[in-house]
Every structure is written in C-alpha cells, then in structure tokens.
Amino acid sequence: MKSAATEPKITPDVVKAHGLKPDEYERFVKLLGREPSFTELGICSAMWNEHCSYKSSKKWLRQLPTKGPRVIQGPGENAGVIDVDDGQAIIFKMESHNHPSFIEPYQGSATGVGGILRDVFTMGARPIAALNALRFGEPSHPKTKHLVGGVVAGVGGYGNSFGVPTVAGEVNFHARYNGNILVNAMAVGIADTDKIFYSKAKGVGLPVVYLGAKTGRDGIHGATMASAEFDDKAEEKRPTVQVGDPFTEKCLLEACLELMASGAVIAIQDMGAAGLTSSSVEMGAKGDLGIELNLDNVPCREEGMTAYEMMLSESQERMLMILRPEMEKQAEAIFHKWDLDFAIIGKTTDTLRFVIKHGGEVKADLPIKQMGDEAPEYDRPWVEPKKPAVIAAADVPAPADLGAVMLKITGSPDMCSRRWVWEQYDSLIGSNTAQIPGGDAGVVRIAEKKAIAVSADVTPRYVEADPFEGGKQAVAECWRNISAVGAEPIAVTDNLNFGNPERPEIMGQFVFALKGIGEACRALDFPIVSGNVSLYNETNGQAILPTPAIGGVGLMRDWTKMATVKFKTDGDAILLLGGHGSHMGQSIYLREVHGREDGAPPPVDLAKERRHGDFVRALINDGAVTAVHDISDGGLATAVIEMALASDFGATLDAMDHVRLYAEDQARYVLTCPAKEAAKIITQAHVKGIDVIRIGTVTADATFKVGGTALAMAALRKAHEGWFPEYMAG
C-alpha cells in the first residue's frame, strides 16, 4: 500500500495518544499483517474506542430484554422503533455528550441535542419531543454556575432553533460531578411503520453519497476523547468539541424526509461519533459489503484537509446514504433546493474491504468487518458491590422544627423548582404538547386522541449505595412517572454513565446496575430498544456517581383523560397509595437535614410496582381521580407540597412524624379525588390487595398543615422557586 511521506511516524506515544493499548495495537498490526498508515491508525482509534465499540459493555448489554410485541427495531440501529398502533411508530434514543459539555458547555450540549435528533430522523421519523437529564457538580464549586448556564443555553438554543419541543427532563447537583458533568439528551420522533429506514447497506456498485454540511477540522478525536478519563488539562481538549448549526440541521431534516419519500434511499446513517469513519464502516459491515471512498470528492470548508482529518472529523449536520443510482439527479436536486451539499464520494463493493483514496493514493485498506461489528470485546474483571446496612427509622433523629425542615428541603438545590431551566426551552413548538415540564412526565399528542408520555429518571445516590436496587429503581421510577399521567409504559432507552471500567469496583457497579435494570424491565414488560454507554466519566481518579439514566415512552389512548400533579378543587380528599414509608437510608431528609449520605436505598418490589401502576392508570382512565403524583425524592411531604405549589391551593394532612413525611419507600403515589368518592376508591384498592388510605384534604386557604405544623404556601413557593434564579444571578 502507498502512504504519503508527510504522514507522522507511528511511535508508542502516538499509539497511546490515539487511545489504543499496546496489546490492541499489536492486535491491529496482526490483523493487517503489516504496520498501519497514520490514517489507518486514526480509523482504528475511532472504531475501537469505548464510545463506538462498546468493548467493555457488550457482554452485559446482551443480557438486557430487548424484545416485545411492540418492538419493531431494538438496539443496534440509530434508534429504537416501537409500534404504537394505527400504522404509527415511535422512534427514540438517548445519548450522552458529557465530555464535550464539560470542556465547552454551550457547543457540547447543543451538538448533543443535534446528534440525537439526527439519530431519530435518520430513520425516517419527524422529531416531536426532546428530553434531557443533566447532572452538575456541587453549587459551590467555581465551575458549576458557568457549566449550568452554558449547558442549559446550549440545549435550549439548539432545540428551540431546530423546532422540537423540550417537554421533560431532570437536573441534579452532587460533588461527584465536579470534574465530569453529565449531559444526556433524548429525542422522540414519529413515522409510519412502513416507512422506516435502516443503516444496513445493500447492493454492490451503488453510490455512497455525502449529504449536508461541509467537513471541517472540528471534533477530530471527539469519540476517542469521550473514551478516556479527564485530568487537570481537560480544557486543552476544546478543539475536539464540535460546533453545531441547528438551522442547517432543520434543512437536513426536511431534505432527508423529502428524499426518503421519493424512494431513492437504500440505506442511511448519520455522521455522529467518529464521523465519516464510523458511518461508512457501520453501513458496510452490517450489510456484509465493502466500501470504497474517494476523499477528493468530500465537501470541505477548510483548505488542505488530509485524509486523516476528513475521516475523523465530527463536524455536525452530515449524513451518509446509499442511493438508487437511477435517482442520483433527483436526489441531488432535493439537497441543492435546501442549500445543502450533495456529493458522491464512493461506492459499495463485494470485497469486505474499507478502502480510502485521496490525492491519487490509497490512504487506508482495512478489513471492514473487523473494524466494525467484530471490534474487540472484553470481559473486564469486576467485584460485587458491598451492600450497606439498612438504617432503622428509629435511629434517624426528628427535627426540632418541622416547618424549618420543610422549607429547607423544598428550597434545596435538588428539590427546588427547575422553572429557571425549562423556561429557556420551547416546550410548546409544534402545538402538540399536552403536558409541559414540571409534572411527572411530558405528554405530546400524535393523533386526535392518542398521545405519548415521556420521562427520564435515575437516582444516582441509590445506584452508588446498591447498584442492583438502584438500577431497578431507575426503571421503576420511570414506569411510575409515565403511569402517573395515565399512559401505558411501553419501552425504554438508556444512557449508562459510569467511571473507568478498568477498575473492578466500577465494573462491578456497571454489572449489577444492569442486572437490576434488566430484572425491572422484564417484570414490567418495559423492553430496552436503544441506548448509549458512556464510560470513563472521571477526573484524576474520582468517578462520577454511577448514573444509568432511563428514558421511557408510554402510550396514551385518550390524552383528554390525562392526569396532572396540580390540585383541582377545594375539599378533594388526598389519598396515599402504597402505605406509609419507613426507609430513610439515602433519603433527601438524611442528606439535607443531617448531612449524611449513607445506608441502604429503599428496596424495589417490582410486583407491587406493576400492581400499583396498573391500578393508578385504571383510575385515571376511568376519570376517578383529579390529580396524581408519584412519590420519589423527598418522600410524601415533598410530593404533596409539589402538588399544592402547582396549584393555587393548600393542604391539610393528618399528624405524621418526620419518617412518614420523608421516607422514600417505592411503589407509592399521592392521589386526589372528590371527598365523596374516596371510600369507593379505597374499597376498590383493598379488593386488589393495594393499600390506599386517606391522609388529608385539599384546602382553599393557601396553607400547608401537618398536624400542629402550618406553613404559608407563599413561604414554600418562595423557597421552591427562589433557589435557581438566585443562584444563577448571584
């Protein structure tokens, strides 16, 4: 093979800089039967890194439940596809953009949104909703405010400009994210079930077409950077962060959908991580075909780009397609109409080789299967996490002033209103949003009566304490949030954020969290159809809290029956479904009042979760309840206060101690109903073996009362709404 004399010499330091271990490089050399070119080394670095190959996680991902009666396409494609009846399909996925967002928060988070939107419309879907799950360091850390401001602005700037409503998500703070924030973006789209497009190349001698924006030098080594832990020089990696353009992406969406409708598209793949390398290798490897590219034809926005730079660039708003040759001119006209580049840069072959030509030279000639779906796979050593002791409720001291505790927890960084965040997002664009952020789940209409509900959930401190139970809880909470608005939970995407998998204790967290997630998904018939693994989330050896975010989708037959969290009527009965709680380990109360983060998290009874969720949905669909809220972080007191704050009402609750108010036992909901209907619901529940009791009344006097403790709702509202804007303005 011919190689340019100007290419750098490959040394052990160069190999290390590309993220390859010495044994991986030797494996690559053995595979080739010769030393690689510099471009080939770059391609191997891109395809064999953790971010693209899942080499540490494949073994365990295979054990997750991915099939079900509604699953059209599970993991392995750009996004998962679920049948929602009437010839409609929902296409969705969640991905991380953690490392780029820490380095450059605006562009990092913006391109995270752009990338996940492309994953969805690559498959022929029009995006209809976006979500995000954001985790930042402690508020007092000198970088946190800058990162919060940049990330939220980036998420909102891209999503709003593109024109997709952001309808749900979560934001949390913890010191363990000081050196490595998490930005997980999820997108949901809709398509006809008979018009879904896949990435598997088919046919020999067909044109490989480059579409969209021009290629620049931004984002080179982005995927490799995302597969390594940080050190104190993280900001020096800023050139590896891509720069996005949502307006170009919008044009790309419309051009792609128009081209798909023409019948010209055989296969399509967005250029995400590892850019042109990953997209072309994946298309060819899946289709058992070779790919030959001539980089002289790649549209470039910078002069003098090398083959190495073009293959590894992660410039945004780009696609790769295999087209029907007879429709090239028609396809080109569509893309030029949208002011986008269209260039035939190669062809499919029957050689199973990945061949790159540039300037009359062969820059790379590689076996395509081994670069793609036969990349290295590791069974990393792991140790089983030690289970912490259960904290007895009696050992958790009562507060001297219950009212002061309520104000403190309601206004704490993790429990306060996220209005400052979500008001920067357009939640209504498209005019189909039925429920905006602030409730249990976002709801978006997809037909006259039909809607989908979406939620993103995980409680990282639970996963840290007990990865198995914490993994179960993340799925169960997502299930509850979707059930709480009246939708049937139907499928899941995940974003598995962990530290360095080469450390056995971290790998143990991963293994047991996935065991818990898998068990919960099976028990709840909640299959995982797509997702992302993000490892090496640590800085100077300090790992993040294990954070397996779960994004769920539910189906609602009649959105007019949808439940919300806000109280509706003075005098309504307040019901507790699932009984009083007693588990205080890992609770918000324990952390915020006593400064403790210890103990076992609450166990998750999946049979109870299912039984309770099914019952709540039935009540909602029968119109029997006026408000619903699941109980999670902050326990019963927080749930009822949030319901009151969402309305103009107060509440009077029976006398309860701090344990009943702030225990975080699972499988529980707060319901309201007309007072005269309370006994009927309680009886219906008891017949099904479900514990429902009346615990209070909705009141018109704008006061929150528990036994002898009374707080003005105005004081609670000030605490709840005040923290975020005051923090960001300070």
XYZ file of C-alpha atoms in Angstrom, residues 25-723:
699
model
C -2.216 -2.001 18.611
C -0.450 -5.344 18.256
C -3.796 -6.958 17.510
C -4.373 -4.345 14.809
C -0.936 -4.928 13.252
C -1.514 -8.695 13.276
C -4.909 -8.189 11.636
C -3.325 -6.155 8.834
C -0.192 -8.269 8.512
C 1.827 -5.025 8.356
C 2.316 -1.682 10.054
C -0.670 0.629 9.531
C -0.614 4.031 7.872
C -1.328 7.056 10.036
C -4.822 7.290 8.564
C -5.443 3.614 9.312
C -4.311 4.147 12.895
C -6.828 7.009 13.188
C -9.616 4.828 11.817
C -8.777 2.036 14.241
C -8.649 4.524 17.109
C -12.110 5.761 16.174
C -13.730 2.359 15.722
C -12.119 0.507 18.608
C -12.603 3.112 21.301
C -15.130 2.563 24.060
C -17.584 5.134 22.747
C -18.044 3.413 19.383
C -17.260 -0.254 20.017
C -18.836 -0.840 23.472
C -15.924 -3.209 24.043
C -16.311 -3.239 27.847
C -20.097 -3.396 27.900
C -21.185 -5.665 25.013
C -21.218 -8.800 27.137
C -23.597 -7.283 29.672
C -25.782 -5.351 27.252
C -26.702 -8.631 25.558
C -28.422 -9.728 28.776
C -30.959 -6.901 28.712
C -34.521 -7.596 27.496
C -34.905 -6.029 24.058
C -37.914 -7.782 22.552
C -41.644 -7.362 22.953
C -44.857 -7.349 20.944
C -44.442 -3.654 20.109
C -40.720 -3.730 19.279
C -40.068 -3.173 15.574
C -36.348 -2.445 15.977
C -34.256 -2.962 19.077
C -30.634 -1.988 19.839
C -28.115 -1.916 17.004
C -29.658 0.782 14.825
C -29.549 4.566 15.014
C -32.574 4.451 17.338
C -35.201 2.044 18.664
C -38.588 1.676 16.977
C -41.876 0.879 18.738
C -45.294 0.175 17.211
C -47.978 2.461 18.657
C -50.861 1.137 16.529
C -52.755 2.673 13.610
C -49.726 2.325 11.320
C -47.653 4.663 13.501
C -44.250 4.051 15.065
C -42.335 5.940 17.746
C -38.565 6.164 17.196
C -36.408 7.235 20.125
C -32.991 7.131 21.762
C -30.893 8.771 24.466
C -27.192 9.634 24.152
C -24.509 11.359 26.173
C -22.389 14.381 25.392
C -20.664 14.515 28.745
C -17.020 15.171 27.978
C -17.617 17.831 25.288
C -20.104 19.658 27.533
C -17.620 19.904 30.380
C -14.994 21.358 28.065
C -17.267 23.731 26.142
C -20.743 23.694 27.725
C -22.732 25.580 25.074
C -21.483 23.772 21.961
C -21.053 20.462 23.760
C -24.663 20.329 24.911
C -26.013 21.852 21.682
C -24.357 19.243 19.492
C -25.529 16.545 21.879
C -29.085 17.624 21.076
C -28.268 17.820 17.362
C -26.740 14.362 17.326
C -29.678 12.651 18.992
C -32.149 14.428 16.705
C -30.219 13.090 13.682
C -30.326 9.564 15.113
C -34.108 9.827 15.071
C -34.751 11.453 11.716
C -32.102 9.266 10.071
C -34.667 6.504 10.418
C -37.389 8.467 8.670
C -39.061 9.972 11.722
C -40.055 13.577 12.292
C -38.843 14.572 15.805
C -41.764 15.523 18.060
C -40.174 15.766 21.524
C -36.854 16.216 23.288
C -35.810 15.449 26.866
C -32.595 15.805 28.813
C -31.008 14.595 32.027
C -28.360 16.978 33.374
C -26.005 16.477 36.304
C -23.655 19.089 37.658
C -21.156 19.392 40.490
C -21.925 20.974 43.846
C -23.331 24.504 43.510
C -20.404 25.994 45.452
C -17.800 24.647 43.001
C -16.248 27.508 40.979
C -17.139 25.922 37.610
C -20.693 24.812 38.320
C -22.565 28.038 37.600
C -20.686 28.525 34.303
C -21.442 24.953 33.280
C -25.137 25.161 34.212
C -25.574 28.410 32.288
C -23.754 27.134 29.194
C -25.391 23.716 29.062
C -28.946 24.982 29.535
C -28.383 27.700 26.938
C -26.914 25.143 24.516
C -29.763 22.661 24.953
C -32.358 25.391 24.570
C -30.567 27.209 21.758
C -30.301 24.143 19.535
C -33.683 22.575 20.315
C -35.589 25.858 20.055
C -33.920 26.820 16.781
C -34.420 23.386 15.255
C -38.053 23.432 16.294
C -38.604 20.497 18.640
C -40.378 20.921 21.995
C -38.383 20.007 25.111
C -41.038 18.501 27.363
C -39.320 16.680 30.248
C -36.033 16.006 31.992
C -34.145 16.326 35.252
C -31.358 18.406 36.786
C -29.298 17.396 39.807
C -26.205 18.501 41.696
C -23.546 16.493 43.516
C -19.874 16.941 44.314
C -19.026 13.754 42.428
C -19.847 15.551 39.157
C -17.470 18.448 39.904
C -14.915 17.259 37.373
C -17.225 15.491 34.946
C -20.759 16.704 34.345
C -23.365 14.605 32.551
C -25.421 15.831 29.615
C -27.800 13.110 28.413
C -30.104 14.074 25.544
C -33.125 12.109 24.344
C -35.215 12.601 21.220
C -38.521 11.078 20.158
C -39.889 11.005 16.613
C -42.879 9.633 14.757
C -43.021 7.764 11.452
C -45.259 5.403 9.515
C -44.452 1.787 10.309
C -43.962 1.011 6.621
C -41.602 3.945 6.049
C -38.719 3.266 8.394
C -35.139 3.477 7.132
C -32.123 1.488 8.301
C -28.351 1.764 8.108
C -27.585 -1.648 6.563
C -26.023 -1.215 3.120
C -27.467 -3.380 0.307
C -26.212 -3.973 -3.232
C -22.798 -3.837 -4.941
C -21.557 -0.914 -7.006
C -24.067 1.541 -5.561
C -23.181 5.172 -4.901
C -22.148 6.248 -1.401
C -23.394 9.807 -1.045
C -22.276 12.526 1.368
C -25.084 14.884 2.399
C -25.487 18.012 4.492
C -22.906 20.457 5.781
C -19.250 20.650 4.803
C -16.480 18.866 6.685
C -14.141 20.896 8.872
C -11.491 20.170 11.457
C -13.834 20.410 14.467
C -14.433 17.348 16.551
C -11.379 15.370 15.459
C -10.786 12.672 18.090
C -14.115 13.517 19.744
C -15.049 9.852 20.214
C -11.566 8.990 21.461
C -11.682 11.880 23.929
C -15.028 10.596 25.200
C -13.414 7.209 25.875
C -10.795 8.423 28.325
C -10.896 9.955 31.773
C -10.028 13.593 32.344
C -7.141 15.194 34.152
C -6.453 18.824 35.120
C -5.723 19.716 31.485
C -9.214 18.837 30.224
C -9.839 22.305 28.812
C -6.960 21.835 26.395
C -9.253 19.394 24.567
C -11.563 22.210 23.428
C -10.600 21.710 19.742
C -12.140 18.218 19.954
C -15.588 19.730 20.597
C -17.842 20.054 17.566
C -19.731 23.196 16.593
C -23.391 22.831 15.675
C -25.798 24.742 13.441
C -29.467 23.980 14.190
C -30.716 25.824 11.135
C -28.648 23.608 8.836
C -29.938 20.607 10.784
C -33.528 21.703 10.165
C -32.810 21.895 6.434
C -31.152 18.486 6.625
C -34.253 17.024 8.288
C -36.570 18.330 5.613
C -34.253 17.281 2.763
C -33.845 13.772 4.185
C -37.583 13.271 4.694
C -38.267 14.531 1.166
C -35.608 12.246 -0.277
C -36.925 9.272 1.700
C -40.405 9.909 0.364
C -39.016 9.780 -3.197
C -37.931 6.143 -2.841
C -34.274 6.905 -3.607
C -32.794 5.823 -0.254
C -31.477 2.271 0.215
C -29.595 2.886 3.492
C -28.802 5.896 5.627
C -26.537 6.636 8.576
C -25.892 9.910 10.364
C -22.307 11.029 10.907
C -22.058 11.186 14.683
C -19.167 9.921 16.788
C -16.124 9.227 14.602
C -17.842 10.939 11.682
C -17.251 9.580 8.190
C -15.287 6.620 9.555
C -17.989 5.235 11.790
C -20.893 5.883 9.417
C -19.281 4.202 6.413
C -17.817 1.255 8.348
C -21.111 0.557 10.115
C -23.124 0.664 6.896
C -20.754 -1.668 5.104
C -20.165 -4.106 7.986
C -23.895 -4.514 8.698
C -24.547 -5.271 5.029
C -21.551 -7.616 4.570
C -20.233 -5.236 1.920
C -17.042 -3.338 1.321
C -16.901 0.444 0.984
C -14.534 2.410 -1.226
C -14.276 6.178 -0.700
C -12.564 8.874 -2.765
C -11.988 11.747 -0.375
C -11.193 14.136 -3.221
C -14.969 14.479 -3.550
C -15.747 15.259 0.122
C -17.075 18.834 0.527
C -14.622 20.611 2.853
C -14.925 24.048 4.441
C -11.200 24.216 5.240
C -8.290 24.019 2.827
C -5.686 21.324 2.769
C -7.545 18.760 4.857
C -5.795 15.399 4.998
C -7.422 12.001 4.680
C -6.861 11.508 8.391
C -8.687 14.759 9.229
C -11.601 14.084 6.913
C -12.120 10.571 8.214
C -12.041 11.614 11.897
C -13.796 14.976 11.756
C -17.023 15.146 13.743
C -18.400 18.212 12.003
C -22.135 18.308 12.546
C -25.246 18.128 10.355
C -23.908 15.453 7.990
C -25.360 12.189 6.631
C -24.169 9.257 4.558
C -26.554 7.417 2.216
C -26.622 4.569 -0.234
C -28.834 5.672 -3.110
C -30.528 4.083 -6.091
C -28.233 5.058 -8.988
C -31.085 5.936 -11.299
C -32.265 8.587 -8.854
C -28.989 10.432 -8.281
C -30.032 13.555 -10.164
C -33.386 13.752 -8.392
C -31.691 13.325 -5.028
C -29.094 15.955 -5.804
C -31.806 18.439 -6.812
C -33.603 17.952 -3.485
C -30.481 18.675 -1.446
C -29.455 21.674 -3.522
C -33.006 23.045 -3.071
C -32.333 23.001 0.669
C -28.915 24.623 0.133
C -27.050 21.521 1.300
C -24.054 19.701 -0.103
C -24.577 16.549 -2.130
C -21.547 14.587 -3.288
C -20.958 11.038 -4.491
C -17.830 10.078 -2.579
C -17.646 6.333 -3.120
C -19.321 3.040 -3.873
C -20.221 -0.280 -2.289
C -18.078 -3.292 -3.193
C -18.094 -7.053 -2.667
C -14.563 -7.082 -1.208
C -15.371 -6.624 2.505
C -12.559 -4.032 2.465
C -12.699 -0.443 3.626
C -10.588 1.457 1.105
C -9.817 5.176 1.370
C -8.278 7.080 -1.540
C -7.069 10.677 -1.536
C -4.930 12.607 -3.978
C -4.365 9.548 -6.135
C -3.067 7.493 -3.182
C -4.547 4.678 -1.138
C -4.581 6.014 2.414
C -6.292 3.048 4.045
C -7.159 -0.528 3.116
C -8.759 -2.339 6.025
C -10.995 -5.380 6.681
C -14.366 -3.732 7.250
C -15.996 -6.369 9.496
C -13.123 -6.379 11.963
C -13.250 -2.602 12.124
C -16.988 -2.602 12.758
C -19.078 -5.289 14.299
C -16.114 -7.531 15.145
C -14.191 -4.937 17.196
C -12.508 -6.125 20.423
C -14.706 -7.308 23.248
C -13.579 -7.534 26.860
C -14.858 -9.346 29.909
C -13.438 -6.872 32.412
C -12.748 -8.053 35.955
C -15.395 -6.931 38.417
C -16.135 -7.200 42.096
C -19.588 -7.421 43.605
C -20.534 -4.176 45.379
C -20.907 -4.410 49.142
C -24.428 -3.796 50.357
C -24.704 -1.086 53.018
C -26.582 -1.658 56.232
C -30.236 -0.665 56.489
C -30.766 2.415 58.661
C -33.507 1.872 61.215
C -36.126 4.607 61.128
C -35.865 4.950 64.890
C -32.196 5.934 64.510
C -32.980 8.983 62.365
C -33.436 11.960 64.705
C -36.569 14.053 64.496
C -36.121 17.747 63.744
C -36.630 20.388 66.389
C -38.602 22.482 63.887
C -40.532 20.503 61.258
C -41.594 23.679 59.425
C -37.989 24.814 59.022
C -37.109 21.385 57.589
C -39.943 21.593 55.070
C -38.713 24.978 53.865
C -35.105 23.791 53.714
C -35.871 20.662 51.683
C -38.359 22.412 49.392
C -35.754 25.062 48.570
C -32.713 22.759 48.344
C -30.783 22.536 45.034
C -32.067 19.050 44.179
C -35.682 19.640 45.256
C -36.370 23.211 44.174
C -38.282 24.215 41.049
C -36.499 23.747 37.710
C -38.552 26.564 36.146
C -35.399 28.631 35.517
C -34.160 25.742 33.376
C -37.219 24.677 31.445
C -38.478 28.163 30.711
C -35.413 28.528 28.492
C -36.717 25.642 26.417
C -39.591 25.967 23.967
C -41.956 23.305 25.260
C -44.888 24.153 23.009
C -43.497 24.444 19.480
C -45.418 22.184 17.141
C -48.620 22.845 19.099
C -48.949 19.204 20.183
C -47.629 19.419 23.730
C -50.342 18.396 26.188
C -48.187 18.487 29.336
C -45.128 20.709 29.759
C -42.196 20.241 32.194
C -42.988 20.436 35.868
C -45.125 17.312 36.199
C -44.346 13.597 36.286
C -43.984 13.151 32.508
C -44.180 15.195 29.337
C -47.130 14.423 27.061
C -47.234 15.026 23.293
C -50.217 14.366 21.018
C -49.654 12.123 17.988
C -53.259 11.916 16.749
C -56.624 13.457 17.610
C -56.927 11.473 20.851
C -53.693 9.476 21.002
C -50.576 10.772 22.766
C -47.252 9.616 24.113
C -45.813 10.266 27.560
C -42.058 10.548 28.140
C -39.843 10.675 31.198
C -36.121 10.410 32.072
C -35.153 9.065 35.502
C -32.418 7.730 37.762
C -31.436 8.316 41.388
C -27.621 8.078 41.316
C -27.154 8.012 45.101
C -29.296 4.852 45.213
C -27.163 3.250 42.468
C -23.980 4.179 44.328
C -25.254 2.591 47.533
C -26.663 -0.543 45.897
C -26.282 -0.768 42.102
C -28.747 -3.648 41.785
C -31.590 -1.976 43.696
C -30.659 1.416 42.234
C -30.873 0.002 38.703
C -34.295 -1.451 39.465
C -35.418 1.843 40.976
C -34.437 3.900 37.925
C -36.704 1.765 35.730
C -39.475 1.663 38.338
C -39.496 5.434 38.762
C -39.721 5.946 35.011
C -42.587 3.435 34.952
C -44.344 5.347 37.767
C -43.905 8.746 36.148
C -45.456 7.520 32.910
C -48.225 5.677 34.766
C -48.930 8.801 36.865
C -50.141 10.742 33.816
C -52.293 7.815 32.658
C -50.092 6.341 29.910
C -49.165 2.682 29.429
C -45.354 2.345 29.702
C -44.203 0.534 26.546
C -40.435 0.843 26.025
C -37.155 2.226 27.313
C -33.919 3.776 26.110
C -30.967 4.064 28.464
C -27.824 6.108 28.936
C -25.377 4.207 31.112
C -22.929 6.706 32.654
C -20.135 5.191 34.752
C -16.483 5.697 35.643
C -13.419 3.776 34.435
C -14.389 0.164 33.582
C -10.796 -0.945 34.046
C -11.333 -0.538 37.793
C -13.052 -3.723 39.097
C -15.217 -1.804 41.573
C -16.572 0.436 38.789
C -17.154 -2.536 36.521
C -18.982 -4.174 39.427
C -21.287 -1.168 39.643
C -21.995 -1.486 35.936
C -22.680 -5.221 36.048
C -25.072 -5.066 38.985
C -26.855 -1.943 37.810
C -27.568 -3.726 34.521
C -28.778 -6.795 36.389
C -31.237 -4.566 38.251
C -32.314 -2.718 35.105
C -32.817 -5.988 33.252
C -34.872 -7.515 36.059
C -37.107 -4.442 36.270
C -37.637 -4.219 32.520
C -38.632 -7.887 32.385
C -41.011 -7.627 35.328
C -42.685 -4.507 33.926
C -42.716 -5.580 30.240
C -40.691 -2.476 29.526
C -38.113 -3.553 26.877
C -34.929 -1.582 26.144
C -34.827 -0.730 22.449
C -31.902 1.685 22.224
C -29.318 3.470 24.280
C -25.773 4.570 24.885
C -22.903 3.628 27.172
C -20.663 6.383 28.491
C -17.679 5.151 30.493
C -14.500 6.802 31.787
C -16.542 9.557 33.415
C -13.982 10.538 35.998
C -11.281 13.110 36.616
C -7.991 12.390 38.347
C -9.337 9.046 39.511
C -12.555 10.472 41.025
C -15.517 8.766 39.365
C -18.985 10.183 38.983
C -21.848 8.609 40.860
C -22.996 5.658 38.727
C -25.805 7.173 36.686
C -27.762 4.790 34.433
C -30.394 7.196 33.122
C -33.624 5.563 31.927
C -35.738 7.273 29.262
C -39.216 5.830 28.946
C -42.089 6.163 26.483
C -45.723 5.442 27.243
C -48.843 5.261 25.082
C -51.999 7.186 25.968
C -55.243 6.305 24.161
C -57.052 9.496 25.092
C -54.976 12.456 26.191
C -58.080 14.311 27.383
C -58.140 11.893 30.346
C -54.519 12.713 31.243
C -53.681 13.289 34.912
C -51.567 16.156 36.240
C -49.968 16.842 39.615
C -51.868 20.053 40.430
C -54.688 20.104 42.961
C -58.024 20.921 41.308
C -60.772 21.515 43.870
C -61.161 22.692 47.449
C -62.250 19.818 49.643
C -60.847 16.992 47.486
C -59.604 14.032 49.501
C -55.859 13.363 49.490
C -55.117 9.634 49.298
C -51.860 7.756 49.827
C -51.468 4.626 47.673
C -48.835 2.162 48.823
C -48.856 2.831 52.563
C -46.710 4.897 54.868
C -42.965 4.677 54.391
C -40.140 3.841 56.783
C -36.964 3.706 54.642
C -34.711 6.667 55.439
C -31.401 5.382 54.046
C -30.058 7.573 51.191
C -33.022 9.908 51.656
C -33.055 13.594 50.868
C -34.044 14.192 54.510
C -30.964 12.369 55.765
C -28.701 14.370 53.447
C -30.238 17.829 53.736
C -31.036 17.773 57.464
C -28.234 15.620 58.882
C -25.547 15.879 56.198
C -25.434 12.097 55.782
C -25.268 10.062 52.593
C -25.354 6.536 53.919
C -27.452 3.456 54.421
C -29.224 1.134 52.029
C -31.591 2.674 49.487
C -35.250 1.647 49.587
C -35.827 -1.823 48.108
C -37.926 -2.133 44.963
C -40.775 -4.647 44.895
C -41.426 -4.992 41.152
C -44.642 -6.979 41.516
C -46.003 -4.211 43.731
C -44.805 -1.540 41.262
C -46.703 -3.248 38.484
C -49.860 -3.812 40.504
C -49.907 -0.230 41.791
C -49.115 1.340 38.434
C -51.831 -0.658 36.656
C -54.358 0.397 39.298
C -53.439 4.089 39.092
C -53.750 4.094 35.300
C -57.166 2.464 35.532
C -58.329 5.147 37.976
C -57.070 7.881 35.651
C -58.702 6.401 32.579
C -61.981 5.999 34.497
C -61.870 9.687 35.477
C -61.954 8.694 39.157
C -59.029 10.875 40.331
C -58.437 14.606 39.971
C -54.645 14.707 40.491
C -51.826 12.141 40.653
C -48.165 12.353 41.657
C -45.689 9.577 42.289
C -43.594 9.623 45.459
C -39.846 9.618 44.905
C -37.085 12.006 46.069
C -38.120 13.783 49.252
C -40.888 11.366 50.137
C -44.549 12.049 50.854
C -44.169 15.610 52.154
C -42.327 16.747 49.034
C -44.883 15.107 46.715
C -47.867 16.810 48.405
C -46.101 20.187 48.607
C -45.286 19.967 44.867
C -48.947 19.244 44.106
C -50.042 22.253 46.136
C -47.385 24.504 44.557
C -48.563 23.504 41.079
C -51.993 24.866 42.019
C -53.476 27.750 43.995
C -54.490 25.503 46.870
C -53.083 24.352 50.160
C -53.410 21.068 52.015
C -54.168 19.766 55.471
C -52.580 16.418 56.322
C -53.022 14.124 59.296
C -50.385 14.396 62.007
C -47.247 12.497 60.896
C -43.699 12.239 62.124
C -40.608 13.040 60.034
C -40.220 9.410 58.969
C -43.670 9.119 57.423
C -43.229 12.504 55.793
C -39.771 11.953 54.315
C -39.234 8.185 53.900
C -38.567 7.275 50.265
C -40.251 3.872 50.027
C -41.077 2.947 46.429
C -44.273 1.972 44.550
C -46.252 4.835 46.079
C -48.481 7.592 44.712
C -50.477 10.529 46.041
C -53.984 10.795 44.551
C -56.802 13.287 44.958
C -60.470 12.688 44.316
C -63.829 14.194 45.300
C -64.306 13.520 49.030
C -67.475 11.512 48.421
C -65.584 9.134 46.111
C -62.699 8.386 48.490
C -64.298 5.399 50.218
C -65.129 3.791 46.860
C -61.520 4.045 45.640
C -60.190 2.721 48.958
C -62.526 -0.269 48.720
C -61.565 -0.953 45.075
C -57.893 -0.887 46.074
C -58.324 -3.204 49.041
C -60.110 -5.765 46.838
C -56.940 -5.837 44.696
C -54.690 -6.091 47.738
C -53.492 -2.493 47.417
C -53.053 -0.266 50.472
C -54.868 3.077 49.997
C -55.688 5.414 52.891
C -56.980 8.941 53.186
C -54.326 11.242 54.689
C -55.745 14.733 54.216
C -57.750 17.324 52.319
C -57.103 19.942 49.639
C -57.837 23.398 51.089
C -58.500 26.860 49.704
C -56.674 28.754 52.454
C -53.169 28.539 50.831
C -51.657 26.944 53.918
C -49.814 23.650 54.236
C -50.652 21.947 57.530
C -49.339 18.716 59.019
C -50.739 18.087 62.481
C -49.708 21.131 64.533
C -47.256 22.483 61.930
C -48.523 25.118 59.499
C -46.669 26.928 56.700
C -47.962 29.577 54.338
C -47.880 28.327 50.749
C -46.319 31.707 49.870
C -43.289 30.858 52.028
C -42.969 27.402 50.479
C -43.335 28.900 46.993
C -40.624 31.471 47.675
C -38.250 28.722 48.845
C -39.157 26.431 45.944
C -38.995 28.997 43.146
C -36.184 31.115 44.543
C -33.101 28.922 44.641
